[in-house]
């Protein structure tokens, strides 16, 4: 067994709206560090084009009738985690994207490096409307950015009228349209240990150790046969002599 693995999921949220964060499901037991999701996340925003700001309304003190209005940068946060059962989930990597000055993504995973953030090739998603590709995520716990992963995604901005005309459910919920998202293609090793105990044995133990298991079973049966034979042999010999 002794194989390194990760239970990967992705969390996203907008500036000032971390409590409204959305998460993918978990890609269990990733042996390669790759997670597949096909997961849709959707956020409603109120954007002022002239100021390049998002408007947020938050409830103030309980005696305030109207909500407090705050203008913030349209920053989109992406965080990739390794889910743990007995401890806090480990942050594998993260990034933050200014949607008004979005770095152009890489077309392939091989081309995706931290240089994406150093190039002068930036654009506003509110002008481009739609973009897809790979963005790097990183860790900077040691004071410098270290590439720890790459996220492939599609970002799209819709007007309120367009969103009404093109309904799409969060995750793969109905209406699963625009576009239709199929369940991700994950290997047999990706499953929840606690809900699939038989599959745990089949995938993790039987595949690698079936010949050892079969040999052990045969040896146990042989030992039981010999014990039974030695236990019953004296009685059989006595019966043969007296008869």
Coordinates of N, CA and C in Angstrom, one line a residue:
X1 N 0.9 -1.1 0.0 CA 0.0 0.0 0.0 C 0.9 1.2 0.0
X2 N 1.3 1.9 1.0 CA 2.4 2.8 1.0 C 2.4 3.8 -0.1
X3 N 1.3 4.0 -0.9 CA 1.4 5.0 -2.0 C 0.9 6.3 -1.5
X4 N 1.5 7.4 -2.0 CA 1.1 8.7 -1.7 C -0.1 9.1 -2.5
X5 N -1.1 9.7 -1.8 CA -2.3 10.0 -2.5 C -2.9 11.3 -1.9
X6 N -3.9 11.9 -2.6 CA -4.5 13.1 -2.2 C -6.0 13.0 -2.4
X7 N -6.8 13.6 -1.5 CA -8.2 13.7 -1.7 C -8.5 15.2 -2.0
X8 N -8.6 15.5 -3.3 CA -8.5 16.8 -3.8 C -9.9 17.4 -4.0
X9 N -10.0 18.7 -3.6 CA -11.2 19.5 -4.0 C -10.8 21.0 -4.2
X10 N -11.6 21.7 -4.8 CA -11.3 23.1 -5.1 C -12.4 24.0 -4.5
X11 N -12.0 25.1 -3.9 CA -12.9 26.1 -3.4 C -12.6 27.5 -4.1
X12 N -13.7 28.2 -4.3 CA -13.6 29.5 -4.9 C -14.5 30.5 -4.2
X13 N -14.2 31.8 -4.3 CA -15.0 32.8 -3.7 C -14.6 34.2 -4.3
X14 N -15.4 35.2 -4.1 CA -15.1 36.5 -4.5 C -14.7 37.4 -3.4
X15 N -14.0 38.5 -3.7 CA -13.5 39.4 -2.7 C -14.7 39.8 -1.8
X16 N -14.4 39.7 -0.5 CA -15.4 40.1 0.5 C -16.6 39.2 0.7
X17 N -16.6 38.0 0.0 CA -17.7 37.1 0.0 C -17.2 35.7 0.3
X18 N -16.3 35.5 1.2 CA -15.7 34.2 1.6 C -16.8 33.3 2.2
X19 N -17.7 33.9 2.9 CA -18.8 33.1 3.5 C -19.7 32.5 2.4
X20 N -19.6 33.0 1.2 CA -20.4 32.4 0.1 C -19.6 31.5 -0.8
X21 N -18.5 31.0 -0.3 CA -17.5 30.2 -1.0 C -18.3 28.9 -1.5
X22 N -17.9 28.5 -2.7 CA -18.4 27.3 -3.3 C -17.3 26.3 -3.4
X23 N -17.6 25.0 -3.3 CA -16.6 23.9 -3.4 C -17.1 22.8 -4.3
X24 N -16.1 22.2 -5.0 CA -16.4 21.0 -5.8 C -16.6 19.8 -4.9
X25 N -16.9 18.7 -5.4 CA -16.9 17.5 -4.7 C -15.4 17.0 -4.5
X26 N -15.2 15.9 -3.9 CA -13.8 15.5 -3.6 C -13.4 14.4 -4.6
X27 N -12.3 14.6 -5.2 CA -11.7 13.5 -6.0 C -10.8 12.7 -5.0
X28 N -11.4 11.5 -4.6 CA -10.7 10.7 -3.6 C -9.5 10.0 -4.2
X29 N -8.5 9.8 -3.4 CA -7.4 8.9 -3.7 C -6.7 9.2 -5.0
X30 N -6.4 10.4 -5.3 CA -5.7 10.7 -6.5 C -4.2 10.3 -6.3
X31 N -3.8 9.4 -7.1 CA -2.4 8.8 -7.0 C -1.4 9.7 -7.8
X32 N -1.9 10.5 -8.8 CA -1.1 11.3 -9.7 C -1.1 12.7 -9.3
X33 N -1.9 13.2 -8.3 CA -2.0 14.6 -8.0 C -3.0 15.3 -8.9
X34 N -3.7 14.6 -9.8 CA -4.7 15.2 -10.7 C -6.1 15.0 -10.2
X35 N -6.9 16.0 -10.2 CA -8.3 15.9 -9.8 C -9.2 16.3 -11.0
X36 N -10.2 15.5 -11.2 CA -11.2 15.8 -12.3 C -12.6 16.1 -11.6
X37 N -13.2 17.2 -12.1 CA -14.4 17.6 -11.4 C -15.6 17.8 -12.4
X38 N -15.4 18.6 -13.5 CA -16.6 19.0 -14.3 C -17.7 19.6 -13.4
X39 N -17.3 20.7 -12.8 CA -18.1 21.3 -11.8 C -18.4 22.8 -12.1
X40 N -19.6 23.2 -12.0 CA -20.0 24.6 -12.3 C -20.2 25.4 -11.1
X41 N -19.6 26.6 -11.0 CA -19.8 27.5 -9.9 C -20.4 28.8 -10.5
X42 N -21.3 29.4 -9.8 CA -22.0 30.5 -10.3 C -22.2 31.6 -9.2
X43 N -21.9 32.8 -9.5 CA -22.0 33.9 -8.6 C -22.7 35.1 -9.2
X44 N -23.6 35.7 -8.5 CA -24.3 36.9 -8.9 C -23.4 38.1 -8.4
X45 N -23.2 39.0 -9.3 CA -22.4 40.2 -9.0 C -23.0 41.5 -9.5
X46 N -22.8 42.6 -8.9 CA -23.2 43.9 -9.3 C -22.0 44.7 -9.6
X47 N -21.7 44.9 -10.9 CA -20.4 45.5 -11.3 C -20.6 46.9 -11.9
X48 N -19.8 47.8 -11.5 CA -19.9 49.2 -12.0 C -18.7 49.3 -13.1
X49 N -19.1 49.4 -14.3 CA -18.1 49.4 -15.4 C -17.2 50.6 -15.3
X50 N -17.8 51.8 -15.0 CA -17.0 53.0 -15.0 C -15.9 53.0 -13.9
X51 N -16.1 52.3 -12.8 CA -15.2 52.3 -11.7 C -14.4 51.0 -11.5
X52 N -14.8 50.0 -12.4 CA -14.2 48.6 -12.3 C -14.3 48.1 -10.8
X53 N -15.4 48.2 -10.3 CA -15.7 47.8 -8.9 C -16.9 46.9 -8.8
X54 N -16.9 46.0 -7.9 CA -18.1 45.3 -7.5 C -18.8 46.0 -6.4
X55 N -20.1 46.0 -6.4 CA -20.9 46.6 -5.3 C -21.4 45.4 -4.4
X56 N -21.2 45.6 -3.2 CA -21.7 44.6 -2.2 C -22.5 45.3 -1.2
X57 N -23.6 44.6 -0.9 CA -24.5 45.1 0.2 C -24.5 44.2 1.3
X58 N -24.1 44.7 2.5 CA -24.1 43.8 3.7 C -24.9 44.5 4.8
X59 N -25.6 43.6 5.6 CA -26.4 44.1 6.7 C -25.5 44.7 7.7
X60 N -25.8 45.9 8.2 CA -25.0 46.5 9.2 C -25.4 46.1 10.6
X61 N -25.4 47.1 11.5 CA -25.9 46.8 12.9 C -27.4 46.5 12.8
X62 N -27.8 45.8 13.9 CA -29.2 45.4 13.9 C -30.2 46.6 13.8
X63 N -29.8 47.8 14.2 CA -30.7 48.9 14.2 C -30.7 49.6 12.9
X64 N -29.8 49.2 11.9 CA -29.8 49.8 10.6 C -30.8 49.1 9.7
X65 N -31.7 49.9 9.2 CA -32.7 49.4 8.3 C -32.2 49.0 6.9
X66 N -31.3 49.9 6.3 CA -30.8 49.6 5.0 C -29.4 48.9 5.2
X67 N -29.1 48.1 4.1 CA -27.8 47.4 4.1 C -26.7 48.4 3.7
X68 N -25.5 48.2 4.3 CA -24.4 49.0 4.0 C -23.8 48.6 2.6
X69 N -23.4 49.6 1.8 CA -22.9 49.4 0.5 C -21.4 49.6 0.5
X70 N -20.8 48.6 -0.1 CA -19.3 48.7 -0.2 C -18.8 48.3 -1.6
X71 N -17.8 49.1 -2.1 CA -17.3 48.8 -3.4 C -15.9 48.1 -3.3
X72 N -15.7 47.0 -3.9 CA -14.5 46.2 -3.8 C -14.0 45.8 -5.2
X73 N -12.7 45.5 -5.3 CA -12.2 45.0 -6.5 C -12.8 43.6 -6.9
X74 N -13.0 43.3 -8.2 CA -13.6 42.1 -8.6 C -12.5 41.0 -8.6
X75 N -12.1 40.6 -7.4 CA -11.0 39.6 -7.3 C -11.6 38.2 -7.1
X76 N -11.2 37.2 -7.8 CA -11.7 35.9 -7.8 C -10.6 35.0 -7.2
X77 N -10.9 34.3 -6.1 CA -10.0 33.5 -5.3 C -10.2 32.0 -5.6
X78 N -9.1 31.3 -5.9 CA -9.1 29.9 -6.1 C -8.2 29.2 -5.1
X79 N -8.7 28.2 -4.5 CA -7.9 27.4 -3.5 C -8.1 25.9 -3.7
X80 N -7.0 25.2 -3.7 CA -7.0 23.7 -3.9 C -6.6 23.1 -2.6
X81 N -7.4 22.1 -2.2 CA -7.2 21.5 -0.9 C -7.0 20.0 -1.0
X82 N -6.3 19.4 0.0 CA -6.3 18.0 0.2 C -7.1 17.7 1.5
X83 N -8.2 17.0 1.3 CA -9.2 16.8 2.4 C -8.6 15.8 3.4
X84 N -8.7 16.2 4.7 CA -8.3 15.3 5.8 C -9.5 15.0 6.7
X85 N -9.6 13.8 7.2 CA -10.7 13.4 8.0 C -10.5 13.8 9.5
X86 N -9.3 13.6 10.0 CA -9.0 13.8 11.4 C -8.3 15.2 11.7
X87 N -8.0 15.9 10.7 CA -7.3 17.2 10.9 C -7.8 18.2 9.9
X88 N -7.3 19.5 10.0 CA -7.7 20.5 9.1 C -7.2 20.2 7.7
X89 N -8.0 20.5 6.7 CA -7.6 20.2 5.3 C -6.4 21.0 4.9
X90 N -5.5 20.4 4.2 CA -4.2 21.0 3.8 C -4.4 21.8 2.5
X91 N -4.0 23.1 2.5 CA -4.0 23.9 1.4 C -2.9 23.6 0.4
X92 N -3.2 23.0 -0.7 CA -2.1 22.6 -1.7 C -1.6 23.8 -2.5
X93 N -2.5 24.7 -2.8 CA -2.1 25.9 -3.6 C -3.3 26.8 -3.8
X94 N -3.0 28.1 -4.2 CA -4.0 29.0 -4.3 C -3.6 30.1 -5.3
X95 N -4.5 30.9 -5.8 CA -4.2 32.1 -6.6 C -5.4 33.0 -6.5
X96 N -5.2 34.3 -6.8 CA -6.2 35.3 -6.9 C -6.1 36.0 -8.2
X97 N -7.3 36.2 -8.8 CA -7.3 36.7 -10.2 C -8.2 38.0 -10.2
X98 N -7.6 39.1 -10.6 CA -8.3 40.3 -10.8 C -9.1 40.2 -12.1
X99 N -10.4 40.2 -12.1 CA -11.2 39.9 -13.3 C -11.1 41.1 -14.3
X100 N -10.6 42.3 -13.8 CA -10.5 43.4 -14.7 C -9.1 43.5 -15.3
X101 N -8.2 42.7 -14.8 CA -6.8 42.6 -15.3 C -6.4 41.2 -15.2
X102 N -7.0 40.3 -16.0 CA -6.9 38.9 -15.9 C -5.7 38.4 -16.7
X103 N -4.7 37.7 -16.1 CA -3.6 37.2 -16.9 C -4.1 36.1 -17.9
X104 N -3.6 36.2 -19.1 CA -4.0 35.3 -20.1 C -3.5 33.9 -19.7
X105 N -4.4 32.9 -19.8 CA -4.1 31.5 -19.3 C -3.2 30.8 -20.4
X106 N -2.6 29.7 -19.9 CA -1.9 28.9 -20.9 C -2.8 27.9 -21.6
X107 N -2.5 27.5 -22.8 CA -3.3 26.6 -23.5 C -3.2 25.2 -23.1
X108 N -2.0 24.8 -22.6 CA -1.8 23.4 -22.1 C -1.2 23.4 -20.7
X109 N -1.3 22.3 -20.0 CA -0.8 22.2 -18.7 C 0.8 22.3 -18.7
X110 N 1.4 21.8 -19.8 CA 2.8 21.8 -19.9 C 3.4 23.3 -19.9
X111 N 2.6 24.1 -20.6 CA 3.0 25.5 -20.7 C 2.7 26.4 -19.5
X112 N 1.9 25.9 -18.6 CA 1.4 26.7 -17.5 C 2.5 26.8 -16.4
X113 N 3.1 27.9 -16.2 CA 4.1 28.2 -15.2 C 3.7 29.5 -14.5
X114 N 4.5 29.9 -13.5 CA 4.2 31.1 -12.7 C 4.5 32.3 -13.6
X115 N 5.2 32.1 -14.7 CA 5.4 33.3 -15.7 C 4.1 33.9 -16.2
X116 N 3.0 33.1 -16.1 CA 1.7 33.6 -16.5 C 1.4 34.9 -15.8
X117 N 1.8 35.1 -14.5 CA 1.5 36.3 -13.8 C 2.5 37.4 -14.0
X118 N 3.6 37.1 -14.7 CA 4.6 38.1 -14.9 C 4.5 38.7 -16.3
X119 N 3.7 38.1 -17.2 CA 3.6 38.7 -18.5 C 2.8 39.9 -18.5
X120 N 2.9 40.7 -19.6 CA 2.1 41.9 -19.8 C 0.8 41.7 -20.5
X121 N 0.5 40.4 -20.8 CA -0.7 40.0 -21.5 C -1.9 39.9 -20.6
X122 N -2.5 41.0 -20.3 CA -3.7 41.0 -19.4 C -4.9 41.6 -20.1
X123 N -6.1 41.2 -19.6 CA -7.3 41.8 -20.2 C -8.4 41.7 -19.2
X124 N -9.5 42.4 -19.5 CA -10.7 42.4 -18.6 C -11.7 41.3 -19.1
X125 N -12.1 40.5 -18.1 CA -13.1 39.5 -18.4 C -14.4 40.1 -18.8
X126 N -14.6 41.3 -18.3 CA -15.9 42.0 -18.6 C -15.9 42.5 -20.0
X127 N -14.7 42.6 -20.6 CA -14.7 42.9 -22.1 C -14.6 41.7 -22.9
X128 N -13.8 40.7 -22.5 CA -13.6 39.5 -23.2 C -14.9 38.6 -23.1
X129 N -15.5 38.6 -22.0 CA -16.8 37.8 -21.7 C -16.5 36.4 -21.4
X130 N -15.6 35.7 -22.1 CA -15.4 34.3 -21.9 C -13.9 33.9 -22.2
X131 N -13.3 33.1 -21.4 CA -12.0 32.6 -21.6 C -11.8 31.3 -20.9
X132 N -10.9 30.4 -21.4 CA -10.7 29.1 -20.8 C -9.2 28.8 -21.0
X133 N -8.7 28.0 -20.1 CA -7.3 27.6 -20.1 C -6.8 27.2 -18.8
X134 N -5.4 27.2 -18.6 CA -4.8 26.8 -17.4 C -4.2 28.0 -16.6
X135 N -4.5 28.0 -15.3 CA -3.9 29.0 -14.5 C -3.1 28.3 -13.4
X136 N -1.9 28.8 -13.0 CA -1.1 28.1 -12.0 C -1.6 28.5 -10.6
X137 N -1.5 27.5 -9.7 CA -1.7 27.9 -8.2 C -0.4 27.6 -7.5
X138 N -0.2 28.3 -6.4 CA 1.1 28.3 -5.8 C 1.0 28.4 -4.3
X139 N 2.2 28.1 -3.6 CA 2.3 28.2 -2.2 C 3.4 29.3 -1.9
X140 N 3.2 30.2 -1.0 CA 4.2 31.1 -0.7 C 4.5 31.1 0.8
X141 N 4.3 30.0 1.5 CA 4.5 29.9 2.9 C 6.0 30.2 3.3
X142 N 6.9 29.9 2.4 CA 8.3 30.1 2.6 C 8.8 31.5 2.2
X143 N 7.9 32.4 1.8 CA 8.2 33.7 1.4 C 8.4 34.0 -0.1
X144 N 8.5 32.9 -0.8 CA 8.6 33.0 -2.3 C 7.5 32.1 -2.9
X145 N 7.0 32.4 -4.1 CA 6.0 31.6 -4.7 C 6.6 30.3 -5.3
X146 N 6.0 29.2 -4.9 CA 6.4 27.9 -5.5 C 5.2 27.3 -6.2
X147 N 5.4 26.9 -7.4 CA 4.3 26.3 -8.2 C 3.9 25.0 -7.6
X148 N 2.6 24.8 -7.3 CA 2.2 23.6 -6.6 C 1.1 22.9 -7.4
X149 N 0.6 23.6 -8.5 CA -0.5 22.9 -9.3 C -1.0 23.8 -10.4
X150 N -1.9 23.3 -11.2 CA -2.5 24.0 -12.3 C -4.0 23.7 -12.3
X151 N -4.7 24.8 -12.6 CA -6.2 24.6 -12.6 C -6.7 24.9 -14.0
X152 N -7.4 24.0 -14.6 CA -8.0 24.3 -15.9 C -9.5 24.6 -15.7
X153 N -9.9 25.8 -16.2 CA -11.2 26.2 -16.0 C -11.7 27.2 -17.1
X154 N -12.9 27.4 -17.2 CA -13.5 28.4 -18.1 C -14.2 29.4 -17.3
X155 N -13.9 30.7 -17.5 CA -14.5 31.8 -16.9 C -15.4 32.5 -17.9
X156 N -16.6 32.9 -17.4 CA -17.6 33.5 -18.3 C -18.4 34.6 -17.5
X157 N -18.6 35.7 -18.1 CA -19.4 36.8 -17.5 C -20.7 36.9 -18.4
X158 N -21.8 36.9 -17.7 CA -23.1 37.1 -18.4 C -23.9 38.3 -17.8
X159 N -24.6 39.0 -18.6 CA -25.5 40.0 -18.1 C -26.7 39.3 -17.5
X160 N -27.5 40.1 -16.7 CA -28.6 39.5 -16.1 C -29.6 38.9 -17.1
X161 N -29.8 39.6 -18.2 CA -30.7 39.1 -19.3 C -30.1 37.8 -19.9
X162 N -28.8 37.8 -20.1 CA -28.2 36.6 -20.7 C -28.3 35.4 -19.8
X163 N -28.2 35.6 -18.5 CA -28.2 34.6 -17.5 C -29.6 34.0 -17.4
X164 N -30.7 34.8 -17.6 CA -32.0 34.3 -17.6 C -32.3 33.5 -18.8
X165 N -31.8 33.9 -19.9 CA -32.0 33.1 -21.2 C -31.1 31.9 -21.3
X166 N -30.1 31.8 -20.5 CA -29.2 30.6 -20.5 C -29.1 30.0 -19.1
X167 N -30.1 29.4 -18.6 CA -30.1 28.9 -17.2 C -29.1 27.7 -17.1
X168 N -28.4 27.7 -15.9 CA -27.4 26.6 -15.7 C -27.4 26.4 -14.2
X169 N -27.5 25.1 -13.8 CA -27.5 24.8 -12.4 C -26.0 24.7 -11.8
X170 N -25.9 25.0 -10.5 CA -24.6 24.9 -9.9 C -24.2 23.4 -9.8
X171 N -22.9 23.2 -9.9 CA -22.3 21.8 -9.9 C -22.8 21.1 -11.2
X172 N -23.5 20.0 -11.1 CA -24.1 19.4 -12.2 C -25.6 19.3 -12.0
X173 N -26.1 20.2 -11.2 CA -27.6 20.1 -10.9 C -28.4 20.7 -12.0
X174 N -29.6 20.3 -12.0 CA -30.5 20.8 -13.1 C -30.8 22.3 -12.9
X175 N -31.0 23.1 -14.0 CA -30.8 22.6 -15.3 C -29.3 22.5 -15.7
X176 N -28.9 21.3 -16.0 CA -27.5 21.0 -16.4 C -27.3 21.3 -17.9
X177 N -27.3 22.6 -18.2 CA -27.2 23.1 -19.6 C -26.2 24.2 -19.6
X178 N -25.8 24.6 -20.8 CA -25.0 25.8 -21.1 C -23.7 25.8 -20.4
X179 N -22.8 24.8 -20.6 CA -23.0 23.5 -21.3 C -23.4 22.4 -20.3
X180 N -23.8 21.3 -20.9 CA -24.1 20.1 -20.1 C -22.8 19.5 -19.6
X181 N -22.7 19.2 -18.3 CA -21.5 18.7 -17.7 C -21.7 17.2 -17.3
X182 N -20.9 16.4 -17.9 CA -20.9 15.0 -17.6 C -20.2 14.7 -16.3
X183 N -20.5 13.6 -15.6 CA -19.6 13.2 -14.5 C -18.2 13.0 -14.9
X184 N -17.3 13.4 -14.0 CA -15.8 13.3 -14.4 C -15.4 11.9 -14.6
X185 N -14.4 11.7 -15.4 CA -13.8 10.4 -15.7 C -12.7 10.2 -14.6
X186 N -13.1 9.5 -13.6 CA -12.1 9.2 -12.5 C -11.7 7.7 -12.4
X187 N -10.5 7.4 -12.0 CA -10.1 6.0 -11.9 C -10.8 5.2 -10.9
X188 N -10.7 3.9 -10.9 CA -11.4 3.1 -9.9 C -10.9 3.3 -8.5
X189 N -9.8 3.9 -8.3 CA -9.2 4.2 -7.0 C -9.9 5.4 -6.3
X190 N -10.7 6.1 -7.1 CA -11.3 7.3 -6.5 C -12.7 7.0 -5.9
X191 N -12.7 6.9 -4.6 CA -14.0 6.6 -3.9 C -13.8 7.0 -2.4
X192 N -14.9 7.0 -1.7 CA -14.9 7.3 -0.3 C -14.7 6.0 0.5
X193 N -13.6 5.9 1.3 CA -13.3 4.7 2.0 C -14.5 4.2 2.9
X194 N -15.1 5.2 3.5 CA -16.1 4.8 4.6 C -17.4 4.3 4.0
X195 N -17.8 4.7 2.8 CA -19.0 4.3 2.2 C -18.8 3.1 1.2
X196 N -17.6 2.7 1.0 CA -17.3 1.6 0.1 C -16.3 0.6 0.6
X197 N -16.5 0.0 1.8 CA -15.5 -0.9 2.4 C -15.1 -2.1 1.5
X198 N -16.0 -2.6 0.8 CA -15.7 -3.8 -0.1 C -14.8 -3.3 -1.2
X199 N -15.1 -2.1 -1.8 CA -14.3 -1.6 -2.8 C -12.9 -1.2 -2.4
X200 N -12.8 -0.8 -1.1 CA -11.4 -0.5 -0.5 C -10.6 -1.8 -0.6
X201 N -11.2 -2.9 -0.1 CA -10.5 -4.2 -0.2 C -10.2 -4.6 -1.6
X202 N -11.1 -4.5 -2.5 CA -10.9 -5.0 -3.8 C -9.9 -4.2 -4.6
X203 N -9.9 -2.9 -4.5 CA -9.0 -2.0 -5.2 C -7.6 -1.9 -4.5
X204 N -7.6 -1.8 -3.2 CA -6.3 -1.5 -2.5 C -5.6 -2.8 -2.1
X205 N -6.3 -3.8 -1.8 CA -5.6 -5.0 -1.3 C -5.6 -6.1 -2.3
X206 N -6.8 -6.5 -2.8 CA -6.9 -7.7 -3.7 C -6.1 -7.5 -4.9
X207 N -6.1 -6.4 -5.6 CA -5.4 -6.2 -6.8 C -3.9 -6.4 -6.7
X208 N -3.3 -5.9 -5.6 CA -1.9 -6.0 -5.4 C -1.4 -7.3 -4.7
X209 N -2.3 -7.8 -3.8 CA -1.8 -8.9 -3.0 C -2.7 -10.2 -3.1
X210 N -3.4 -10.4 -4.3 CA -4.3 -11.5 -4.4 C -3.6 -12.8 -4.3
X211 N -2.4 -12.9 -5.0 CA -1.6 -14.2 -5.0 C -1.1 -14.5 -3.6
X212 N -0.7 -13.5 -2.8 CA -0.3 -13.8 -1.4 C -1.5 -14.2 -0.6
X213 N -2.7 -13.6 -0.9 CA -3.9 -14.0 -0.1 C -4.3 -15.4 -0.5
X214 N -4.3 -15.8 -1.8 CA -4.6 -17.1 -2.2 C -3.7 -18.2 -1.6
X215 N -2.4 -17.9 -1.6 CA -1.4 -18.8 -1.1 C -1.6 -19.0 0.4
X216 N -1.9 -17.9 1.1 CA -2.1 -17.9 2.6 C -3.4 -18.8 2.9
X217 N -4.4 -18.6 2.1 CA -5.7 -19.4 2.3 C -5.4 -20.9 2.0
X218 N -4.6 -21.2 1.0 CA -4.3 -22.6 0.7 C -3.5 -23.2 1.8
X219 N -2.5 -22.4 2.3 CA -1.7 -23.0 3.4 C -2.5 -23.2 4.7
X220 N -3.4 -22.3 5.0 CA -4.3 -22.4 6.1 C -5.2 -23.7 6.0
X221 N -5.7 -23.9 4.8 CA -6.6 -25.1 4.5 C -5.8 -26.4 4.7
X222 N -4.5 -26.3 4.2 CA -3.7 -27.5 4.2 C -3.3 -27.8 5.7
X223 N -3.0 -26.8 6.5 CA -2.7 -27.0 7.9 C -3.9 -27.5 8.6
X224 N -5.1 -27.0 8.3 CA -6.3 -27.5 9.0 C -6.6 -29.0 8.6
X225 N -6.3 -29.3 7.4 CA -6.4 -30.7 6.9 C -5.5 -31.6 7.6
X226 N -4.2 -31.2 7.8 CA -3.2 -32.0 8.5 C -3.6 -32.2 10.0
X227 N -4.1 -31.1 10.6 CA -4.5 -31.2 12.0 C -5.6 -32.2 12.1
X228 N -6.6 -32.1 11.2 CA -7.8 -33.0 11.3 C -7.3 -34.4 11.1
X229 N -6.4 -34.6 10.1 CA -5.9 -36.0 9.8 C -5.2 -36.6 11.1
X230 N -4.3 -35.8 11.7 CA -3.6 -36.3 12.9 C -4.6 -36.5 14.0
X231 N -5.6 -35.7 14.1 CA -6.6 -35.9 15.2 C -7.4 -37.1 15.1
X232 N -7.8 -37.4 13.8 CA -8.7 -38.6 13.6 C -7.9 -39.9 13.3
X233 N -6.6 -39.8 13.0 CA -5.9 -41.0 12.6 C -5.8 -42.1 13.7
X234 N -5.5 -41.7 14.9 CA -5.5 -42.8 16.0 C -6.8 -43.6 16.1
X235 N -7.9 -42.9 16.1 CA -9.2 -43.5 16.2 C -9.4 -44.5 15.0
X236 N -9.0 -44.0 13.8 CA -9.2 -44.8 12.6 C -8.3 -46.1 12.7
X237 N -7.1 -45.9 13.2 CA -6.2 -47.1 13.3 C -6.7 -48.1 14.3
X238 N -7.2 -47.6 15.5 CA -7.8 -48.5 16.5 C -9.0 -49.3 15.9
X239 N -9.8 -48.6 15.2 CA -11.0 -49.3 14.6 C -10.6 -50.3 13.6
X240 N -9.5 -50.1 12.9 CA -9.0 -51.0 11.9 C -8.4 -52.3 12.6
X241 N -7.7 -52.1 13.7 CA -7.1 -53.2 14.4 C -8.2 -54.1 15.0
X242 N -9.1 -53.5 15.7 CA -10.1 -54.3 16.4 C -11.1 -55.0 15.5
X243 N -11.2 -54.4 14.3 CA -12.1 -55.0 13.3 C -11.4 -56.1 12.5

